[in-house]
Structure formats: C-alpha cells, structure tokens
Coordinates of C-alpha atoms in Angstrom, one line a residue:
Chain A
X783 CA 0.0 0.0 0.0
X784 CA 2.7 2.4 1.0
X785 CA 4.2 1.9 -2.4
X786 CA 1.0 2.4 -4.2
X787 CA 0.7 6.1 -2.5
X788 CA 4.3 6.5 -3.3
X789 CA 3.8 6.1 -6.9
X790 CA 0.5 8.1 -7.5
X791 CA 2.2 10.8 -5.8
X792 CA 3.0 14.1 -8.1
X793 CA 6.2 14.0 -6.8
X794 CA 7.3 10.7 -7.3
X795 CA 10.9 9.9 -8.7
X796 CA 9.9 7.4 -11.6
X797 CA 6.4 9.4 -12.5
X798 CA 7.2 10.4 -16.4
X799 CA 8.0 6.4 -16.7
X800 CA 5.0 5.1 -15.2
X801 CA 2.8 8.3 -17.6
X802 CA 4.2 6.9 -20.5
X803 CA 3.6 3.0 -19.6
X804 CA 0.2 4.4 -18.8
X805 CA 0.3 6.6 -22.5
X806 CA 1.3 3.1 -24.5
X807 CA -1.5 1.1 -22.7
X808 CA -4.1 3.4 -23.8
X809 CA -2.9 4.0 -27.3
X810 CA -1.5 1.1 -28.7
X811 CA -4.4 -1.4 -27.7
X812 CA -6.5 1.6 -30.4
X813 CA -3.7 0.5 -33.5
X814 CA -3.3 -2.9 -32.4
X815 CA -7.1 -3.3 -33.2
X816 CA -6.5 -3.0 -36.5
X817 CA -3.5 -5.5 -36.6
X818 CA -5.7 -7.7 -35.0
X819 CA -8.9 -7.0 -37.5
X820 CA -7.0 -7.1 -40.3
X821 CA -5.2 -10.1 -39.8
X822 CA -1.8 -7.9 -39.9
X823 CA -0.9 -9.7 -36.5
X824 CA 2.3 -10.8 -37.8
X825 CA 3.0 -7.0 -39.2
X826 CA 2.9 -6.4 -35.9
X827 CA 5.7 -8.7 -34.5
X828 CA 8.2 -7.3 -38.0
X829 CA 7.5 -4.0 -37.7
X830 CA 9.2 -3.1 -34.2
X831 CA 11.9 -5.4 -35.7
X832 CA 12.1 -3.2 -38.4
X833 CA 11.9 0.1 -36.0
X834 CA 15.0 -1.7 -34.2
X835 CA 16.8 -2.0 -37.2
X836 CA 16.2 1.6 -38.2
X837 CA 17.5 2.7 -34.6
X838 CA 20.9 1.0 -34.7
X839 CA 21.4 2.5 -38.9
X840 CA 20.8 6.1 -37.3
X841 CA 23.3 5.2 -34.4
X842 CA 25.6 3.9 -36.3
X843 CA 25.7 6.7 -38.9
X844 CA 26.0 9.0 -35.8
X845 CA 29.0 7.3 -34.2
X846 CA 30.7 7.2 -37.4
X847 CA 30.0 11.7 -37.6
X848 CA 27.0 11.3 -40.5
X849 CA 24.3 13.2 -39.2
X850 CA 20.9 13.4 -41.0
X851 CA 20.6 17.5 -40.7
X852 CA 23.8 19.3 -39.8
X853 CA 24.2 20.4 -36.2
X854 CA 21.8 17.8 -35.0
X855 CA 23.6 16.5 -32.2
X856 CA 21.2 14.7 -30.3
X857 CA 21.4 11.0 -30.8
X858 CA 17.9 10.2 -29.4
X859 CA 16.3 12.4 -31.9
X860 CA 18.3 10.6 -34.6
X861 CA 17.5 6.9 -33.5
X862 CA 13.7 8.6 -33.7
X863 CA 13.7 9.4 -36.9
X864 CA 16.0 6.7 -38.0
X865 CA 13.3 4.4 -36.5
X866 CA 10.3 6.4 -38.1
X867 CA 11.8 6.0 -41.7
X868 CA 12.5 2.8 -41.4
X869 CA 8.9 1.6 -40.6
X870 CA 7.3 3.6 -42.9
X871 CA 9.3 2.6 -45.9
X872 CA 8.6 -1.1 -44.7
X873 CA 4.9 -0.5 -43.9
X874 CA 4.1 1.4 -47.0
X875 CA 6.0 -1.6 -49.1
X876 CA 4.3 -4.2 -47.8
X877 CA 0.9 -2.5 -48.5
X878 CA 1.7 -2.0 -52.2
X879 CA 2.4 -5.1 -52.5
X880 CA -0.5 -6.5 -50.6
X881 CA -3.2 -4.4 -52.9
X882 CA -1.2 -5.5 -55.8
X883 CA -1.3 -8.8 -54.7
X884 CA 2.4 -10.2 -55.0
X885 CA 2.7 -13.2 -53.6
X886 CA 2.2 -14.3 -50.1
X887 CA 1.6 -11.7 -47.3
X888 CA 3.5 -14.6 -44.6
X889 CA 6.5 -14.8 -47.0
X890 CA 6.4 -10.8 -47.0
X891 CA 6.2 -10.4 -43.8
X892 CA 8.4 -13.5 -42.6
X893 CA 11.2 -12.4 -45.1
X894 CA 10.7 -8.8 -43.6
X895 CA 11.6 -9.9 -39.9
X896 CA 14.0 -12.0 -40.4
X897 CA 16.0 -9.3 -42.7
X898 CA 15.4 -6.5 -40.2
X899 CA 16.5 -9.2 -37.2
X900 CA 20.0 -9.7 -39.0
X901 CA 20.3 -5.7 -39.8
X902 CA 19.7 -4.7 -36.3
X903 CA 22.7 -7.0 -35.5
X904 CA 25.2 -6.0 -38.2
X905 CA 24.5 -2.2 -37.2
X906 CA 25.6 -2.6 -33.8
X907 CA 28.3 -4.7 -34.3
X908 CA 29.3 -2.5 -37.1
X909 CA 29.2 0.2 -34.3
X910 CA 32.6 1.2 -33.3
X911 CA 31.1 3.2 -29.7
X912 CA 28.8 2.3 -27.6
X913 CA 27.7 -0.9 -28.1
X914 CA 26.0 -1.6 -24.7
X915 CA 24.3 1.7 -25.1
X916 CA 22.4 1.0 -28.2
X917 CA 21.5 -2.5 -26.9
X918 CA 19.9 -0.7 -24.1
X919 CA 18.6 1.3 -26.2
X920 CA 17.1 -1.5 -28.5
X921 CA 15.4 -3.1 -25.6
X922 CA 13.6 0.2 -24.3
X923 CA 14.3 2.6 -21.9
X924 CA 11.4 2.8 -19.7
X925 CA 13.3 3.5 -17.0
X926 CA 14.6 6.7 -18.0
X927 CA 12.1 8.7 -19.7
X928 CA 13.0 12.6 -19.5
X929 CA 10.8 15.6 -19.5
X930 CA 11.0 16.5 -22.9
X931 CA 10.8 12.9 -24.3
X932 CA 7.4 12.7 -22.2
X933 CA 5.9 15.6 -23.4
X934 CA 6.4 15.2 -27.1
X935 CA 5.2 11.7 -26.2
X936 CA 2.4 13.1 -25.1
X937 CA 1.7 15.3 -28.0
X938 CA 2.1 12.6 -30.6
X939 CA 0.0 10.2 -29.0
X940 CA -2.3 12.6 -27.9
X941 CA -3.0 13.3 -31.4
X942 CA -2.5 9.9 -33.0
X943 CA -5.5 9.1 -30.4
X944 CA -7.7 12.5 -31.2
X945 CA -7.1 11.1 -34.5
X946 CA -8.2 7.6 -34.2
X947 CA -11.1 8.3 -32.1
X948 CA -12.8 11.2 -34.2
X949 CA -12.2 9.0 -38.0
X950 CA -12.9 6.1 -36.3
X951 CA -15.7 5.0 -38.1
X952 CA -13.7 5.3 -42.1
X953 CA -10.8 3.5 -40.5
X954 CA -13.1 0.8 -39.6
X955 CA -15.2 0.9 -43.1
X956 CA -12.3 0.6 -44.8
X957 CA -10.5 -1.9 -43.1
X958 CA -14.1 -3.8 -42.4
X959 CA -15.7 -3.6 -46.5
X960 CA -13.5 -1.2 -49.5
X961 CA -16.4 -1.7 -51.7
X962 CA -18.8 -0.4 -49.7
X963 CA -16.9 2.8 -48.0
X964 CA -15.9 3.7 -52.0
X965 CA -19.7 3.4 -53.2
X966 CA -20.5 5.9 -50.6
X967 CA -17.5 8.1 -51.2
X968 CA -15.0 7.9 -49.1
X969 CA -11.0 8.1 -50.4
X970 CA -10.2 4.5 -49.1
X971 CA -5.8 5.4 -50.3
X972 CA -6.2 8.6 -48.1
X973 CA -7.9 6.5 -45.0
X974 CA -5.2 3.6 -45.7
X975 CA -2.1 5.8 -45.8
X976 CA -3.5 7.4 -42.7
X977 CA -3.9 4.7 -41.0
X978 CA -0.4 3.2 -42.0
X979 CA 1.3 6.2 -40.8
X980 CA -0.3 6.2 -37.2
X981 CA 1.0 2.8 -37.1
X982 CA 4.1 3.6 -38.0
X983 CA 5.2 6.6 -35.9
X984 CA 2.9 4.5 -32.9
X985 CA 5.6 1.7 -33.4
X986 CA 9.1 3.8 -34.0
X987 CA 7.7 6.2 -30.9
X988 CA 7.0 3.3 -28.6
X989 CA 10.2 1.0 -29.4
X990 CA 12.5 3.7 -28.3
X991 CA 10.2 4.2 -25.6
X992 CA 9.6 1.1 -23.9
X993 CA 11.0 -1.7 -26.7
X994 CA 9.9 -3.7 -29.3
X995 CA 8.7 -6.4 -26.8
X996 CA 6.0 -4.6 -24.4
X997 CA 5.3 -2.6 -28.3
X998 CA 4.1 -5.7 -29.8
X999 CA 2.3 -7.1 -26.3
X1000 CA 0.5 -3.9 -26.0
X1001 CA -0.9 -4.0 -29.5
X1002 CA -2.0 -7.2 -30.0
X1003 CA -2.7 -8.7 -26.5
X1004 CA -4.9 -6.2 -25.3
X1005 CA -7.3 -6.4 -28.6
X1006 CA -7.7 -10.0 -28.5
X1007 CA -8.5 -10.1 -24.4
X1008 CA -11.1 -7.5 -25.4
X1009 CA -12.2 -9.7 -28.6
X1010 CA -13.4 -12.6 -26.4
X1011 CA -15.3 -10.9 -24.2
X1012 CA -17.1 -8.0 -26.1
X1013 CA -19.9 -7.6 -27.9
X1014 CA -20.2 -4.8 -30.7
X1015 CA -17.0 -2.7 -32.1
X1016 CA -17.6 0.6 -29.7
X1017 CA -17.5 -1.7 -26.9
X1018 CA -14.4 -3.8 -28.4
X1019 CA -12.3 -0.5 -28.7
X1020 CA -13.2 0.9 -25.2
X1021 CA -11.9 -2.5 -23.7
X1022 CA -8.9 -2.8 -25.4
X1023 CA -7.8 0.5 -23.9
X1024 CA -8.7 -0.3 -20.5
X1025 CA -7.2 -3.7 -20.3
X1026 CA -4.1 -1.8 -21.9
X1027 CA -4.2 1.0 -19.0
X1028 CA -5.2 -1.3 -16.1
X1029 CA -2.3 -3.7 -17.3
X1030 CA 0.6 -0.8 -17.5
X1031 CA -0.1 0.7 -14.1
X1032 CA 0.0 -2.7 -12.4
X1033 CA 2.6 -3.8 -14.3
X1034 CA 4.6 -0.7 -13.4
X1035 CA 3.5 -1.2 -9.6
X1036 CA 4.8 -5.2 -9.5
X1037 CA 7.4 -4.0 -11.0
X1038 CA 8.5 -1.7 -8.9
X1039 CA 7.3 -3.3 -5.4
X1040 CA 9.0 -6.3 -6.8
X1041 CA 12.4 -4.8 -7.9
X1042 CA 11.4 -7.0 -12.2
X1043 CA 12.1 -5.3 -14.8
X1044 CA 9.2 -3.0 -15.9
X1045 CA 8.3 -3.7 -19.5
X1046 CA 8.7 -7.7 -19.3
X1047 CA 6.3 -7.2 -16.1
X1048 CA 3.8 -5.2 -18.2
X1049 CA 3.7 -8.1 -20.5
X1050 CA 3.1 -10.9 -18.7
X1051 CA 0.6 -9.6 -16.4
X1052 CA -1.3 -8.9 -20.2
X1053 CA -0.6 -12.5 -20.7
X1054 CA -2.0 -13.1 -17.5
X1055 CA -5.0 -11.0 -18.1
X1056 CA -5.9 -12.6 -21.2
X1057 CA -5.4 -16.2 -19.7
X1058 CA -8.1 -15.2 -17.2
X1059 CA -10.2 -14.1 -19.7
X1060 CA -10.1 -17.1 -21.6
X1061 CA -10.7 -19.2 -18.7
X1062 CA -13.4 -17.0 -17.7
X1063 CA -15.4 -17.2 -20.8
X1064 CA -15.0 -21.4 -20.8
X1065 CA -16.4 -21.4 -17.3
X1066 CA -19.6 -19.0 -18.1
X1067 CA -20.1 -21.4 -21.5
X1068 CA -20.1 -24.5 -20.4
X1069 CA -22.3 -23.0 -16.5
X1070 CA -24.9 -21.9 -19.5
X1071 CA -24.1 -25.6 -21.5
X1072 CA -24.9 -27.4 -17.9
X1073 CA -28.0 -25.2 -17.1
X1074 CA -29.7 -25.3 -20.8
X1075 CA -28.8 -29.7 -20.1
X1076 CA -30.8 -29.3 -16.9
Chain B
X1170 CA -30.3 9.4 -73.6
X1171 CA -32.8 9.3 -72.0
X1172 CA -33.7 10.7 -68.8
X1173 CA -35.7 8.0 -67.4
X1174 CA -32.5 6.0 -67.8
X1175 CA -31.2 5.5 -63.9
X1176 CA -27.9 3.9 -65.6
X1177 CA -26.7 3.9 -69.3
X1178 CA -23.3 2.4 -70.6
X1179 CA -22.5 3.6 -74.0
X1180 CA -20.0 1.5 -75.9
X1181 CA -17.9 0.5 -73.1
X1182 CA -15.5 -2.7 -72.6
X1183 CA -14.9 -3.8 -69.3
X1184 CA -11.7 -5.5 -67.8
X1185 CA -9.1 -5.3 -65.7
X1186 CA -5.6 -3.2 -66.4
X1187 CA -7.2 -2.1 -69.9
X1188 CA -7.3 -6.1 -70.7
X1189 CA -10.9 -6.4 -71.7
X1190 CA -13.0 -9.1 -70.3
X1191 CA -16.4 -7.7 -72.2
X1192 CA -16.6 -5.1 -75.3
X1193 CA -19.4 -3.2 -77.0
X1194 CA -21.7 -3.0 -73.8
X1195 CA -24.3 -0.8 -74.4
X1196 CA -27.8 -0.6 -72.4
X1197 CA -29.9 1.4 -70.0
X1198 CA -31.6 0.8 -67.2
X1199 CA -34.8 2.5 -66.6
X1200 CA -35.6 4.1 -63.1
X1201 CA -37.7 2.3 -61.0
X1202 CA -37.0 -1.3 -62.7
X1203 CA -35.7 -4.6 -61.4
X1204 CA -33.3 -5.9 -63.5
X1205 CA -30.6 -9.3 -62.8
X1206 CA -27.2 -9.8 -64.5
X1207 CA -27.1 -13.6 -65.5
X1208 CA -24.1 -15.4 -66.9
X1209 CA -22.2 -18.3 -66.1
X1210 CA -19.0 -18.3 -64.5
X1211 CA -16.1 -15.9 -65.6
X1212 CA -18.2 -14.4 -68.3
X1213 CA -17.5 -11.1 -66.6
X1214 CA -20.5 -10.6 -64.6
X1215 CA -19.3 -9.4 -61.2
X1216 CA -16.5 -7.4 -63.1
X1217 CA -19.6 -5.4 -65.1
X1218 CA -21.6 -5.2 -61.6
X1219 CA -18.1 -3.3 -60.1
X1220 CA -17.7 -0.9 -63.8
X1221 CA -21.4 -0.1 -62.9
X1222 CA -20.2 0.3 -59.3
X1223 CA -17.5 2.4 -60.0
X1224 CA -15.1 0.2 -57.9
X1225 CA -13.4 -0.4 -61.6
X1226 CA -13.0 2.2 -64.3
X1227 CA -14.2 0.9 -67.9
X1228 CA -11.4 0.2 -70.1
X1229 CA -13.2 2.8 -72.5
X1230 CA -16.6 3.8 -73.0
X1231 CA -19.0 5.8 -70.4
X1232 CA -21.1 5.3 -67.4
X1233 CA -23.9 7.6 -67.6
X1234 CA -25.9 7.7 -64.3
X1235 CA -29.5 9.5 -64.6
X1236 CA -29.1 13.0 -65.5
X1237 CA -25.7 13.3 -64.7
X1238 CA -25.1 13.5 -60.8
X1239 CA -23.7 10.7 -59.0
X1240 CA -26.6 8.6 -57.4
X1241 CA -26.3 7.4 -53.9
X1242 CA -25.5 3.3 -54.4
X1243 CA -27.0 0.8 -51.8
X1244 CA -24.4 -2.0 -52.5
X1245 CA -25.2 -5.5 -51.0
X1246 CA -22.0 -7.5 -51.4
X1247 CA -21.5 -11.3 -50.7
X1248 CA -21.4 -12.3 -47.5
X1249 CA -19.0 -14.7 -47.8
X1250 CA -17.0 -11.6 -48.7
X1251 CA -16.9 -10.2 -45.3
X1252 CA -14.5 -11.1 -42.7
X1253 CA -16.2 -12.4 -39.4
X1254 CA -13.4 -11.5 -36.9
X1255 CA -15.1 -7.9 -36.9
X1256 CA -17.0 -7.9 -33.2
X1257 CA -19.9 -6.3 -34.5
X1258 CA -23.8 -6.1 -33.8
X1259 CA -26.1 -6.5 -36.3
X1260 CA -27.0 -2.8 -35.4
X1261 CA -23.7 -1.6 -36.2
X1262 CA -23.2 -3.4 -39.7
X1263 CA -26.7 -1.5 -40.8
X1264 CA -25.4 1.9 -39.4
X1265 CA -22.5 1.6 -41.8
X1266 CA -25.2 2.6 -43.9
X1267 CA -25.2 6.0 -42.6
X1268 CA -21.3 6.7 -42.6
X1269 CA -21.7 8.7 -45.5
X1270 CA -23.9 11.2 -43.8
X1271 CA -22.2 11.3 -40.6
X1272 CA -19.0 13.9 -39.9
X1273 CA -16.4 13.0 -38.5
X1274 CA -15.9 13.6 -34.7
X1275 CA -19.5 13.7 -34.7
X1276 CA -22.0 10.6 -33.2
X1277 CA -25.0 8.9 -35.0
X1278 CA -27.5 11.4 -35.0
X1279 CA -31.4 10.9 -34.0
X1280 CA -32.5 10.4 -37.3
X1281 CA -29.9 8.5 -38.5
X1282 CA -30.5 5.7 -35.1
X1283 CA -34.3 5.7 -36.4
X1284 CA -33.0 5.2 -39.8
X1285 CA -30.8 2.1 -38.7
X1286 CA -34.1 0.9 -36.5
X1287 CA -36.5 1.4 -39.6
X1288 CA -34.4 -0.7 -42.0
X1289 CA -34.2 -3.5 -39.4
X1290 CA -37.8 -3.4 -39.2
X1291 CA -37.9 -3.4 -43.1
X1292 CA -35.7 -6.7 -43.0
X1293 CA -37.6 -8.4 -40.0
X1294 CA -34.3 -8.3 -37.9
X1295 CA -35.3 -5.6 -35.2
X1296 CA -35.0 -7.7 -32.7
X1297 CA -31.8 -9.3 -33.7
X1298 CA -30.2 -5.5 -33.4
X1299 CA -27.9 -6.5 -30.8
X1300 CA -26.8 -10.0 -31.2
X1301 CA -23.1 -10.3 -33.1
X1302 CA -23.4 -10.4 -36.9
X1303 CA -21.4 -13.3 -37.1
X1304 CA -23.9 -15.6 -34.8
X1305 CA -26.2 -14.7 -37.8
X1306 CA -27.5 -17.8 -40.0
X1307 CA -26.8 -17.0 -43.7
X1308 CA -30.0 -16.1 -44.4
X1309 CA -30.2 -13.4 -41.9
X1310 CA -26.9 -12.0 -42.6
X1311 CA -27.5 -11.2 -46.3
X1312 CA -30.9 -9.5 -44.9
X1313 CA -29.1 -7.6 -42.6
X1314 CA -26.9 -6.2 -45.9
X1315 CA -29.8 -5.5 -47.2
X1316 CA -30.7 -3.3 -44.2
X1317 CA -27.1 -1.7 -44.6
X1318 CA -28.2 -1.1 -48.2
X1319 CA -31.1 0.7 -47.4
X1320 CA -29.5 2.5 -44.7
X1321 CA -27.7 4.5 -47.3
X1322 CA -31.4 5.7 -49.0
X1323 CA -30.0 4.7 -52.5
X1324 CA -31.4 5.8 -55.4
X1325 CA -30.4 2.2 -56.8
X1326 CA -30.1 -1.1 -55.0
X1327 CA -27.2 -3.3 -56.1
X1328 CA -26.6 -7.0 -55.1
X1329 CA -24.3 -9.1 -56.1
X1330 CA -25.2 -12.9 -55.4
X1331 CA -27.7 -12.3 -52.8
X1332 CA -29.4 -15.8 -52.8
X1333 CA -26.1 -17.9 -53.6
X1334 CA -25.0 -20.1 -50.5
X1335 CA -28.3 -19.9 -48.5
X1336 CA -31.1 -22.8 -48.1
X1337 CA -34.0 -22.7 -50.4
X1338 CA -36.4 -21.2 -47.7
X1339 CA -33.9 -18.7 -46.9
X1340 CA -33.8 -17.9 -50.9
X1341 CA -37.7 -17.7 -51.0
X1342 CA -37.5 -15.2 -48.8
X1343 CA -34.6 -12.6 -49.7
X1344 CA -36.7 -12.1 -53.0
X1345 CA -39.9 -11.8 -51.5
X1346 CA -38.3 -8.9 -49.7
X1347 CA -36.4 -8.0 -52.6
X1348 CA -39.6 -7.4 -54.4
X1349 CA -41.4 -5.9 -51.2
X1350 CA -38.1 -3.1 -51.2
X1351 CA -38.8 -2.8 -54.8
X1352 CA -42.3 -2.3 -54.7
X1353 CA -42.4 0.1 -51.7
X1354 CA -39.8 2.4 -51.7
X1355 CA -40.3 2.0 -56.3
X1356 CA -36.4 1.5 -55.8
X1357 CA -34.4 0.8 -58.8
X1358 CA -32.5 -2.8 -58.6
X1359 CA -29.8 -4.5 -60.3
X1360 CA -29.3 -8.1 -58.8
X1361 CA -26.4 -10.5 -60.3
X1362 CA -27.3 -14.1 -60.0
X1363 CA -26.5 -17.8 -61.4
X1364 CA -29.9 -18.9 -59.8
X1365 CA -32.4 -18.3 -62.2
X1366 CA -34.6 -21.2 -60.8
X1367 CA -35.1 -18.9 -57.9
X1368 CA -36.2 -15.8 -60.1
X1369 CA -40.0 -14.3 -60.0
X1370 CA -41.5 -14.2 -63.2
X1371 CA -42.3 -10.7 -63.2
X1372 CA -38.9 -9.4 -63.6
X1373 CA -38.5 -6.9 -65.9
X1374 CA -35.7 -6.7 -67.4
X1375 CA -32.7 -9.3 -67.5
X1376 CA -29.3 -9.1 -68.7
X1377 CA -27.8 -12.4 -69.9
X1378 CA -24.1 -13.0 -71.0
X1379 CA -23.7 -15.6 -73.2
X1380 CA -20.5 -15.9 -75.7
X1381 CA -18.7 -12.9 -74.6
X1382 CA -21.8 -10.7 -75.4
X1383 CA -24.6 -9.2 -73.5
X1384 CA -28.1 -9.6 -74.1
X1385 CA -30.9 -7.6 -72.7
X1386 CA -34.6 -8.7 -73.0
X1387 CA -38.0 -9.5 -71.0
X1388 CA -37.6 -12.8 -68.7
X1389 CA -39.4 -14.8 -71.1
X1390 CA -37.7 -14.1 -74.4
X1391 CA -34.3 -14.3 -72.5
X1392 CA -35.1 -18.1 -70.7
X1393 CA -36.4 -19.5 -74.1
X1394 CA -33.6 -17.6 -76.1
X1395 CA -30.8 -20.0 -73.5
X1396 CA -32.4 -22.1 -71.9
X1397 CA -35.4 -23.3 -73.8
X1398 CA -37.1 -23.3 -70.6
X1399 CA -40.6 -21.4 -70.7
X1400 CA -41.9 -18.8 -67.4

C-alpha cells in the first residue's frame, strides 16, 4: 500500500515512466485493433523489428559523424527518426504489394523480420562506440524517460489518439468492406495511408520508448483479451484500452514493489489477463451448457 | 439518352488493367425497374456489376448515371466476402449505412438511429439489433446487408449474389423482400445471379451474358432464347 501512495504521488521519482507506460497502454491497444482486425498480427511482431533496425542504422551513422541535418547532435532524436523512416518505408511496401497482390503476405512479412533481425545486429556490431548503449537502447528505456521525451510523447500520441477516435468509423469501413466505404464516397488510399502512418510513428515512438517487446504485447494482447469478451465494435475498442491501461499501471507497480524489470512485467501480467479471460469465458459457457442440459 | 434512364453504358468494354474481359456493352436501365445480370462463371459478370459500381473504371466507353449526378448506391455484397473477426452487432453493420452522412468527430444522430431501426424493421431483424453479426445464419446476414443497403437511401439497389449459398427457404424469402423493397420504396434494382430457378416471373428486365456478349430482353424471351425453358 505504501508503495502504491508512493507512486500516485506528483512527486514521485519514476512518474514520467509510469505516464508513458500508462500513454502506451491506452494507445496502442487503439492500432493494435487493427492488426488484429485485419489479420496484420504478424505485421505487428516485423514492424518493431524493423523500427529496431532503423535505430541501430541512425546510431551507427552517428557514431561514425553522419548526421541526417547538420548540427543535430542529439542521438535520441536521430534513432527517432531513424526508426520512423524505417517503418514507414517497410509499412508502406508491404501495402503496395499487398493491394497489388504479390505473392504471399507470410512470406512478405516473414522475409521482412528476419532481414530486419539480421540488420539490427550488423548495425551494432558494425558500431565502433557504444555498443551496450544502443542495446539498451534497443530493448527500451522505460526506466529513463526525460521531460522532454514525455511531453512530445504526449503530443504525438495525444493526437495519434484525437485522431483515431474522431475518424474512427472510415478507418473501420475501410479496413471492415473497401467496396462499400468507396460506393459511398469515401478516399479509401487517403484513410489507408493514414492509418499506415499512425501505425508507423505509434511503433518507431513506442520501441525507443519502452521496446519492441511490451510494443508488440500492447498492440495485440490487449485487442484479442477484449475480442473474447465484447460484444459490438464501440465496446471492443473501449476494452482494449482499458485492459491496456489497467495492465501498465499494475505492471509498473509489480514491478516496482518487486524490484522486475518493468516492460517484461507489463507483458506478462497482459498475458495473465488474457489467460483469465479465456478461462473466464469457458467457465460462463459450459455453467450456461450445464443449465440449458438441466 | 434518356432521362428516365437510372444507368446507361454507352460503348464500353470492361476489364481489368485495360485487358478487356467484355466489349461493346451498351444498355440502360430504366428508373424504378428490377433488372438481374445472368451469366455463367467468368463471363464477366461481377467485373460489369463493379464498372457499374465504379469500384473499376471501364477500359473505355461511359457510365452515364441519370441526369448526370452521381446517385447514392446501396451495394449488397457477398457475405461470404466479409470477414467475421469484426465484433460487430447487427445494429452496427446497418449503421454503416449512414457513414456517408455522418461527420467525422460527430455521433450517430437521432434520425440516422431511427434510420438504422426502420431498415431492421424493413428486414424483419429488429430484434436481432444487438446480437453479433457473425452468430447470424446466412440467411439473416444477407438481410441484414440488405438493411445496410437501405440505410444509405440509394437511389439504386445493387446485389451481387444475394441468394447464392443460402437454403432454399432462406432464398424464397430474400426475394420476397427484394420485391417488397422494390415495390415500396419503387427503388431501382440490379441483382447478379446464377440462380435463375429462384427468379419471379415478373422481372423486368434481365441481362444475360452468353459468348462474350450481353443480351438484354424481357424474362421470357431471355429463358427460351438459353435455356429453352418457358416462365
């Protein structure tokens, strides 16, 4: 108890991490709906491998004095952007060839992890400095989030979410039926490339955030909990988010009464969630199967 | 052209990437009638229900819808079509209907709700409003696409295979309301089918691909004309 009041204090050493754990548990369960509806779940494991490798190029080409604007001296903002061109080239690629229909979307995506899995690698041990620090880097720093990474945090996901919320209903048309949403007008490339984008700057933001590992547990784990147990797609989108919120804050507060590491914690505790779920949901079946027998 | 004409195509081929599939298409369709796209398979039939759609651009030719303006389309697609991982209610697939109307940051307005309940009433699936679309039995689902249809207050109806895959009841009774649409609302309807067993013989107006060329004629003339089989 003593450590709960500790952390929901203002003052509170480790507050900016536990807002942004909080941030990525209510955002990323609103994309990972739409890995998870449009059967991109395996996007959705490549991707932050992809975001990875992007991070160690822009590291590398910064310890070797290549800078992508001159004067920019900050690594972090490098990796960032590093990491954002990365996943959008990939994302956007894989979608052309998806609507064009080349071949098989496993292959695509399969080939695409297991290139950007070997990249990541050969950029960091191609990196002459630092080594340990872009590891750390690579596996999320969600113990050291500063001010100023928080707050742009903030603003991007604060509109990535404004975003997702107020078009809701095209990005679901268009995912859902492409006939339909164009015989009643709507731009179904502009909704797609939208979409695509949120996904990708969700993914590069929250791998040098927290890691490709909680990334890809709070986009996908969180949906599918909420799948089993909802009824109706308003519903389905409000649950996702709360299991993601509720899951981050207790993850951050085992983790930090238990001395784990936080991000690992925040995943299995969804993984626990959803177990419960499941079991859940067998129990109230087969109680209804034994009554209706009765 | 006339302006009674609800749809004309004048001189188009169809296809896809500019390889045609159909050429020389040219007929009307007159406002307020029911007319059905026959043809076996891969003669090109769904690809003219999509030129007609606009979800494919003719390879050349035109399109010419009523006077001009583009008319509001209530498209019924195949079922089958639709992926069934979506959580939805059979409420929400028929306010889809209404997306076209709504803005965005904005919710479902009054009348639009009313219009969601009054096409479930239409269909006979009020009560079935919040049960999960994909608990639906064939039959129902294909009514409620019909709902979603009329959600959108088309000026035509458009369905592609609405009877294929469902039993025989279910069949009897998708064109019974089919008609009943037609009749009340005098909507105009093009319907794509391979079950002409399950046609009514008051039809006006079918469209029969046969030998890479489309014929138009009354019901009668177009069954003895193929089939040899009299209405």
């Amino acid at each position: 108890m003593e450590q709960l009041i500790e952390i929901l204090s203002p003052h509170f050493l480790l507050k900016n991490t536990l807002y942004a754990s909080l941030l990525v548990g209510l955002v990323c369960p609103q994309v990972g709906i739409f890995f998870m509806l449009r059967r991109m779940v395996l996007l959705g494991i490549a991707l932050p491998q992809v975001s990875n490798a992007g991070i160690a190029f822009a590291f590398l080409l910064h310890s070797i004095g290549w800078h992508f604007l001159p004067h920019m001296e900050s690594e972090k903002t490098m990796a960032l952007a590093g990491s954002i061109v990365f996943t959008l080239i990939t994302i956007f690629t894989l979608s052309v060839l998806e609507r064009k229909g080349k071949g098989f979307t496993e292959n695509r995506i399969g080939f695409t992890y297991a290139l950007a899995g070997a990249a990541s690698i050969l950029f960091v041990s191609w990196n002459p400095f630092g080594q340990s620090e872009v590891l750390s880097l690579l596996k999320g720093e969600i113990l050291s989030v500063p001010d100023a990474y928080l707050w742009s945090m903030v603003a991007i996901y604060g509109v990535i979410f404004v975003v997702l919320i107020g078009f809701h209903r095209n990005f679901i048309l268009v995912s859902y039926d492409v006939d339909m949403a164009t015989t009643i007008g709507k731009r179904v490339i502009l909704w797609d490339v939208l979409l695509y984008l949120i996904i990708g700057v969700v993914i590069s933001f929250g791998v040098m955030t927290v890691g490709a590992l909680v990334i890809f547990g709070f986009l996908l784990i969180p949906a599918i909990a909420a799948r089993m147990v909802t009824r109706g797609i308003f519903l389905f989108c409000i649950v996702s988010s709360v299991i993601g919120v509720v899951a981050a804050f207790l993850g951050f507060y085992v983790s930090y009464r238990f001395d784990l590491p936080t991000g690992p914690t925040d995943v299995a505790l969804l993984c626990i969630i959803l177990s419960l779920l499941f079991l859940g949901k067998i129990l109230i079946k087969t109680k209804k199967n034994s009554i209706i027998g009765n | 052209m006339h302006t009674e004409n609800c749809i004309t195509l004048q001189d188009v081929t169809i296809g896809y990437h500019g390889n045609p599939v159909l050429r020389d298409v040219n007929f009307s369709i007159r406002k307020g009638a029911f007319t059905v796209l026959v043809g076996p398979n891969g003669s090109g039939k769904t690809t003219l229900f999509k030129t007609i759609l606009r979800l494919i651009p003719p390879v050349c030719g035109s399109v010419i819808y009523g006077t001009g303006a583009h008319p509001r389309l209530g498209y019924v697609p195949q079922r089958m079509f639709l992926d069934e991982i979506y959580p939805f209610t059979a409420g929400e697939v028929v306010s889809m209907g209404t997306f076209g109307q709504i803005k965005p940051f904005c919710s479902i307005s009054k009348t639009s709700r009313l219009l969601v309940e009054q096409c479930l009433k239409d269909v006979g699936l009020l009560e079935q409003k919040r049960q999960l679309f994909s608990q639906l039995s064939g039959g129902q689902k294909q009514r409620i696409l019909i709902a979603r249809a009329l959600a959108t207050e088309p000026d035509i109806l458009l369905l592609d295979e609405p009877i294929t895959g469902v039993d025989i009841f279910a069949q009897k009774i998708i064109m019974e309301l089919i008609s009943q649409l037609h009749k009340k609302h005098n909507l105009t309807v093009l319907m794509v089918t391979h079950e002409i067993h399950s046609l009514p013989h008051w039809i006006n107006e079918l469209l029969w691909i046969h030998d890479n060329k489309l014929n138009l004629g009354n019901m009668a003339e177009m069954l003895s004309m193929f089939t040899g089989l009299k209405t």
